[in-house]
CSV table of C-alpha atoms in Angstrom, one decimal:
chain,number,residue,atom,x,y,z
A,49,MET,CA,-19.7,7.2,17.8
A,50,LYS,CA,-17.3,5.6,15.7
A,51,LYS,CA,-18.7,7.6,12.5
A,52,LEU,CA,-18.7,10.5,13.9
A,53,SER,CA,-15.7,10.3,15.3
A,54,ALA,CA,-14.1,8.7,11.7
A,55,TYR,CA,-15.5,11.1,10.1
A,56,PHE,CA,-14.0,14.2,13.1
A,57,VAL,CA,-10.5,13.4,12.5
A,58,LEU,CA,-10.5,12.8,9.0
A,59,GLY,CA,-11.4,16.1,8.4
A,60,LEU,CA,-9.1,17.9,10.5
A,61,LEU,CA,-6.4,15.9,9.2
A,62,LEU,CA,-6.8,16.9,6.3
A,63,ILE,CA,-6.6,20.7,6.9
A,64,PHE,CA,-2.6,19.4,8.4
A,65,GLY,CA,-1.7,18.0,5.4
A,66,ILE,CA,-3.7,14.5,4.8
A,67,GLU,CA,-4.3,13.7,1.4
A,68,PRO,CA,-8.2,10.7,1.4
A,69,ARG,CA,-7.2,8.4,-1.3
A,70,GLN,CA,-8.4,6.1,1.9
A,71,THR,CA,-11.6,5.4,3.6
A,72,TYR,CA,-10.2,6.2,7.9
A,73,ALA,CA,-11.4,2.0,7.8
A,74,ALA,CA,-9.1,1.1,5.5
A,75,VAL,CA,-5.8,2.0,6.5
A,76,ARG,CA,-3.8,-0.2,8.2
A,77,GLU,CA,-3.5,-0.8,12.0
A,78,THR,CA,-0.2,-1.9,13.7
A,79,LYS,CA,0.8,-2.3,17.1
A,80,ASN,CA,3.0,0.6,18.3
A,81,THR,CA,6.0,-1.0,20.4
A,82,ALA,CA,8.4,1.9,19.2
A,83,PHE,CA,7.9,4.1,22.8
A,84,GLN,CA,6.6,1.0,25.4
A,85,SER,CA,9.5,3.2,27.6
A,86,TYR,CA,7.7,6.4,27.3
A,87,SER,CA,4.9,7.9,29.4
A,88,LEU,CA,2.0,8.6,26.8
A,89,ALA,CA,1.8,11.7,25.2
A,90,PHE,CA,-1.3,13.8,26.7
A,91,ASN,CA,-1.9,10.2,28.9
A,92,ASP,CA,-3.9,8.6,25.3
A,93,SER,CA,-3.0,5.3,24.4
A,94,GLU,CA,-2.1,5.0,20.6
A,95,ILE,CA,-2.8,2.8,17.3
A,96,PHE,CA,0.1,3.6,14.6
A,97,HIS,CA,0.0,3.5,11.2
A,98,THR,CA,2.6,2.8,9.0
A,99,ASP,CA,1.4,4.2,5.8
A,100,ILE,CA,1.9,8.5,5.2
A,101,THR,CA,1.1,8.6,2.0
A,102,PRO,CA,-1.9,10.1,2.3
A,103,PHE,CA,-0.1,13.0,4.5
A,104,TYR,CA,0.2,14.3,0.6
A,105,LYS,CA,1.8,18.3,2.6
A,106,TRP,CA,4.3,15.8,5.1
A,107,THR,CA,5.8,14.1,2.2
A,108,LYS,CA,6.1,17.2,0.2
A,109,VAL,CA,7.8,18.9,3.1
A,110,LEU,CA,9.9,16.5,4.0
A,111,ARG,CA,11.6,16.1,0.6
A,112,ARG,CA,11.7,19.4,0.2
A,113,MET,CA,13.4,19.7,3.6
A,114,ASP,CA,15.5,17.3,1.8
A,115,ALA,CA,16.9,19.1,-0.7
A,116,HIS,CA,17.7,22.0,1.1
A,117,LYS,CA,19.4,20.9,4.2
A,118,GLU,CA,22.3,23.2,3.6
A,119,SER,CA,20.3,26.6,3.9
A,120,THR,CA,19.7,27.4,6.6
A,121,PRO,CA,22.1,29.8,8.4
A,122,PRO,CA,21.3,29.8,12.5
A,123,TRP,CA,21.2,25.9,12.2
A,124,LEU,CA,25.5,26.7,10.6
A,125,GLU,CA,25.8,29.7,13.5
A,126,ASN,CA,24.8,27.8,16.7
A,127,LYS,CA,25.3,24.5,15.3
A,128,GLU,CA,29.1,24.1,17.5
A,129,SER,CA,27.6,25.8,20.8
A,130,LEU,CA,24.7,23.4,20.1
A,131,GLU,CA,26.5,20.0,19.8
A,132,ARG,CA,28.2,20.1,22.9
A,133,LEU,CA,24.9,20.8,25.0
A,134,SER,CA,22.9,17.8,26.6
A,135,ALA,CA,20.1,16.7,24.8
A,136,TRP,CA,17.6,18.3,27.1
A,137,ASP,CA,19.2,22.1,27.0
A,138,ARG,CA,19.7,21.2,22.9
A,139,ALA,CA,15.9,21.0,23.0
A,140,GLN,CA,15.5,23.8,24.9
A,141,LYS,CA,17.8,25.9,23.8
A,142,VAL,CA,16.1,25.5,19.7
A,143,ASP,CA,12.9,26.0,21.2
A,144,HIS,CA,13.8,29.2,22.3
A,145,LEU,CA,14.9,29.9,19.3
A,146,VAL,CA,12.4,29.2,16.9
A,147,ASN,CA,10.0,30.9,19.5
A,148,LYS,CA,11.4,34.7,18.9
A,149,TYR,CA,10.3,34.5,15.6
A,150,GLY,CA,7.1,36.1,14.6
A,151,TYR,CA,4.0,33.9,13.6
A,152,VAL,CA,2.6,35.3,10.3
A,153,SER,CA,-0.8,33.5,8.7
A,154,ASP,CA,-0.1,31.7,5.3
A,155,MET,CA,-2.4,33.6,4.0
A,156,ARG,CA,-0.2,36.7,5.1
A,157,ASN,CA,2.5,34.7,4.1
A,158,TRP,CA,1.9,33.1,0.6
A,159,GLY,CA,-1.0,34.5,-0.4
A,160,VAL,CA,-2.9,30.9,0.6
A,161,THR,CA,-4.8,29.4,2.6
A,162,ASP,CA,-2.2,27.0,4.2
A,163,TYR,CA,1.2,26.5,3.1
A,164,TRP,CA,4.0,24.5,5.1
A,165,GLU,CA,7.1,26.0,5.0
A,166,ILE,CA,11.0,25.0,4.9
A,167,PRO,CA,13.3,26.4,7.8
A,168,ALA,CA,14.9,28.6,5.0
A,169,GLU,CA,12.0,30.0,4.4
A,170,PHE,CA,10.1,30.3,8.3
A,171,PHE,CA,14.2,32.3,9.3
A,172,LYS,CA,13.3,34.5,6.1
A,173,ARG,CA,9.4,35.4,6.8
A,174,GLY,CA,8.3,33.9,9.5
A,175,GLY,CA,5.0,31.3,9.6
A,176,ASP,CA,2.5,29.4,11.3
A,177,CYS,CA,2.0,27.1,14.1
A,178,GLU,CA,2.9,23.7,11.7
A,179,ASP,CA,6.2,25.9,10.3
A,180,PHE,CA,7.4,26.4,14.0
A,181,ALA,CA,7.2,22.7,15.0
A,182,LEU,CA,8.7,21.6,11.1
A,183,THR,CA,11.3,23.9,12.4
A,184,LYS,CA,12.1,22.5,15.6
A,185,TYR,CA,11.6,19.3,14.1
A,186,ALA,CA,14.1,19.5,11.2
A,187,TRP,CA,16.8,21.6,12.9
A,188,LEU,CA,16.7,18.9,16.4
A,189,ARG,CA,16.9,16.5,13.7
A,190,SER,CA,20.4,17.9,12.6
A,191,LEU,CA,21.9,18.0,15.7
A,192,ALA,CA,20.9,13.7,16.1
A,193,THR,CA,18.4,13.8,17.7
A,194,THR,CA,16.4,10.6,16.6
A,195,GLU,CA,13.7,9.8,14.4
A,196,ASP,CA,12.1,7.9,17.3
A,197,ASN,CA,12.3,10.5,19.8
A,198,LEU,CA,10.4,13.5,17.3
A,199,ARG,CA,6.9,13.9,15.8
A,200,ILE,CA,4.9,16.8,14.7
A,201,ALA,CA,1.5,16.7,16.9
A,202,VAL,CA,-1.7,17.8,15.6
A,203,VAL,CA,-3.5,18.8,18.6
A,204,HIS,CA,-7.3,19.9,19.5
A,205,ASP,CA,-6.8,23.3,21.6
A,206,ARG,CA,-9.3,23.2,24.0
A,207,VAL,CA,-9.0,26.4,26.0
A,208,ARG,CA,-9.4,28.7,21.7
A,209,ASN,CA,-10.9,25.5,20.4
A,210,MET,CA,-9.3,25.0,17.2
A,211,PRO,CA,-6.6,23.1,16.0
A,212,HIS,CA,-2.9,23.3,16.9
A,213,ALA,CA,0.5,21.8,15.5
A,214,VAL,CA,3.4,21.3,18.2
A,215,LEU,CA,6.2,19.0,17.9
A,216,LEU,CA,6.5,16.4,20.6
A,217,LEU,CA,9.4,15.0,22.5
A,218,TYR,CA,10.4,12.1,23.8
A,219,ILE,CA,13.4,12.2,26.3
A,220,ASN,CA,13.6,11.3,29.8
A,221,ASN,CA,11.2,8.9,29.7
A,222,LYS,CA,8.3,12.0,29.0
A,223,ALA,CA,6.3,13.4,26.3
A,224,MET,CA,7.2,17.1,26.4
A,225,ILE,CA,6.0,20.2,24.2
A,226,LEU,CA,7.7,22.7,22.1
A,227,ASP,CA,5.1,25.2,21.6
A,228,ASN,CA,5.2,28.2,19.6
A,229,GLN,CA,2.2,29.5,22.3
A,230,VAL,CA,3.9,28.2,25.2
A,231,LYS,CA,7.4,29.7,26.0
A,232,ASP,CA,8.6,26.5,27.8
A,233,ILE,CA,8.9,23.4,27.2
A,234,ARG,CA,6.5,21.4,28.7
A,235,ASP,CA,5.3,17.5,29.7
A,236,SER,CA,2.6,16.6,28.1
A,237,SER,CA,0.6,14.7,30.5
A,238,THR,CA,0.9,17.8,32.8
A,239,THR,CA,-2.0,19.8,30.2
A,240,SER,CA,-5.7,19.9,29.9
A,241,ARG,CA,-5.1,22.2,27.4
A,242,TYR,CA,-4.3,19.8,24.6
A,243,ARG,CA,-6.1,16.4,23.1
A,244,MET,CA,-4.3,14.9,20.7
A,245,ILE,CA,-5.6,14.7,17.0
A,246,TYR,CA,-2.4,12.7,15.1
A,247,SER,CA,0.7,12.7,15.2
A,248,ILE,CA,3.5,12.1,12.1
A,249,ASN,CA,6.7,11.3,11.6
A,250,ARG,CA,9.1,9.7,8.6
A,251,GLN,CA,8.2,6.3,10.4
A,252,GLY,CA,4.6,6.7,10.2
A,253,TRP,CA,1.7,8.6,12.3
A,254,TRP,CA,-0.2,7.6,15.1
A,255,ARG,CA,-3.8,8.5,16.0
A,256,PRO,CA,-5.2,7.9,19.7
A,257,MET,CA,-7.8,5.5,21.4
A,258,THR,CA,-9.9,7.9,23.0
A,259,ARG,CA,-12.7,9.7,20.7
A,260,PHE,CA,-13.2,13.7,20.8
A,261,ALA,CA,-16.7,14.0,22.4
A,262,SER,CA,-19.4,15.6,20.7
A,263,ALA,CA,-19.7,18.2,23.5
A,264,GLU,CA,-16.0,19.0,24.8
A,265,PRO,CA,-15.8,21.1,27.3
A,266,ARG,CA,-13.1,24.4,26.7
A,267,VAL,CA,-10.6,24.5,28.6
A,268,GLU,CA,-10.1,28.5,30.6
A,269,GLU,CA,-7.1,29.8,30.3
A,270,ASP,CA,-5.7,29.5,33.5
A,271,MET,CA,-5.5,26.0,34.1
A,272,ASP,CA,-2.8,26.0,32.8
A,273,ARG,CA,-0.9,29.1,32.8
A,274,MET,CA,-0.1,28.9,29.3
A,275,GLU,CA,1.3,32.5,28.1
A,276,PRO,CA,1.2,32.3,24.5
A,277,ALA,CA,5.0,33.3,22.5
A,278,SER,CA,3.1,34.6,19.2
A,279,GLY,CA,-0.4,35.5,17.5
A,280,GLY,CA,-3.0,34.1,15.5
A,281,ASP,CA,-6.8,34.0,15.5
A,282,ASP,CA,-8.9,31.9,16.5
A,283,LEU,CA,-11.1,29.9,14.7
A,284,PRO,CA,-13.8,27.7,15.8
A,285,PHE,CA,-14.6,24.6,14.7
A,286,SER,CA,-18.1,23.7,13.0
A,287,LYS,CA,-20.9,22.5,14.5
A,288,ALA,CA,-20.7,19.6,10.5
A,289,CYS,CA,-17.2,18.3,12.7
A,290,PHE,CA,-19.5,16.8,15.8
A,291,ASP,CA,-22.5,16.2,14.3
A,292,GLY,CA,-21.9,13.2,12.1
A,293,ALA,CA,-22.2,15.4,8.6
A,294,ASP,CA,-20.7,13.4,5.3
A,295,LEU,CA,-17.1,13.8,5.4
A,296,PRO,CA,-17.1,17.0,2.5
A,297,GLU,CA,-18.6,18.7,4.5
A,298,CYS,CA,-16.8,19.0,7.8
A,299,ILE,CA,-13.8,19.4,5.5
A,300,ASN,CA,-15.2,22.2,3.6
A,301,SER,CA,-16.2,24.1,7.3
A,302,ILE,CA,-12.6,24.5,8.4
A,303,GLU,CA,-10.3,27.1,7.7
A,304,PRO,CA,-6.4,25.2,6.9
A,305,SER,CA,-5.2,29.0,9.0
A,306,ALA,CA,-5.9,27.7,11.9
A,307,ARG,CA,-3.4,28.9,14.6
């Protein structure tokens, strides 16, 4: 079961920007102490890893964000009004503003299967799920939300049986989800729709203690009463990822343009 879980997780990590330069077992594990005062994201304990260098798309988009901080007009237009809000109201406002933009696949937008946008690109062209999450992350960071309280989370959407990306905000002793598929922020502990694959910020990355089962049941849409905020295609996981196949077979079987 450990081998299956390692291959499955690594395959899903790769489609969201991780280069497998080292084996899963070789990643150094460190006890996570940063979020002990908060409820657990998706009700699952986690292991914290300090090395984010294998996440090449994440580290690249961070460098590009840092180089283009001044090229985000919506931030400047709303800066003063957002700064006057409480942390919670500010997060809700940013979530709603970003979710107004259209979902556009990377293939349609950029002619490639996977591209991580900086906010300036997103505001001009729209984007896919990780672009919504990245834009919310960068916008809230610009409004003094601390790095400790934000993470990009890659999850398994059990309704659509596919990978998805959201932003996690740790606030008021809860891990809240900012999601382009949902109109409002919600507590991660109240949803059965998503299972964590990994989460990441500049400080490190986290993997859940609970591993995927080979027969993970799908969840009906109405169980969580979640309303889609944007479109996208359903891209099912390959059976190879659940059956302990070789890592390359699992990786190559998943299209990285998931919603």
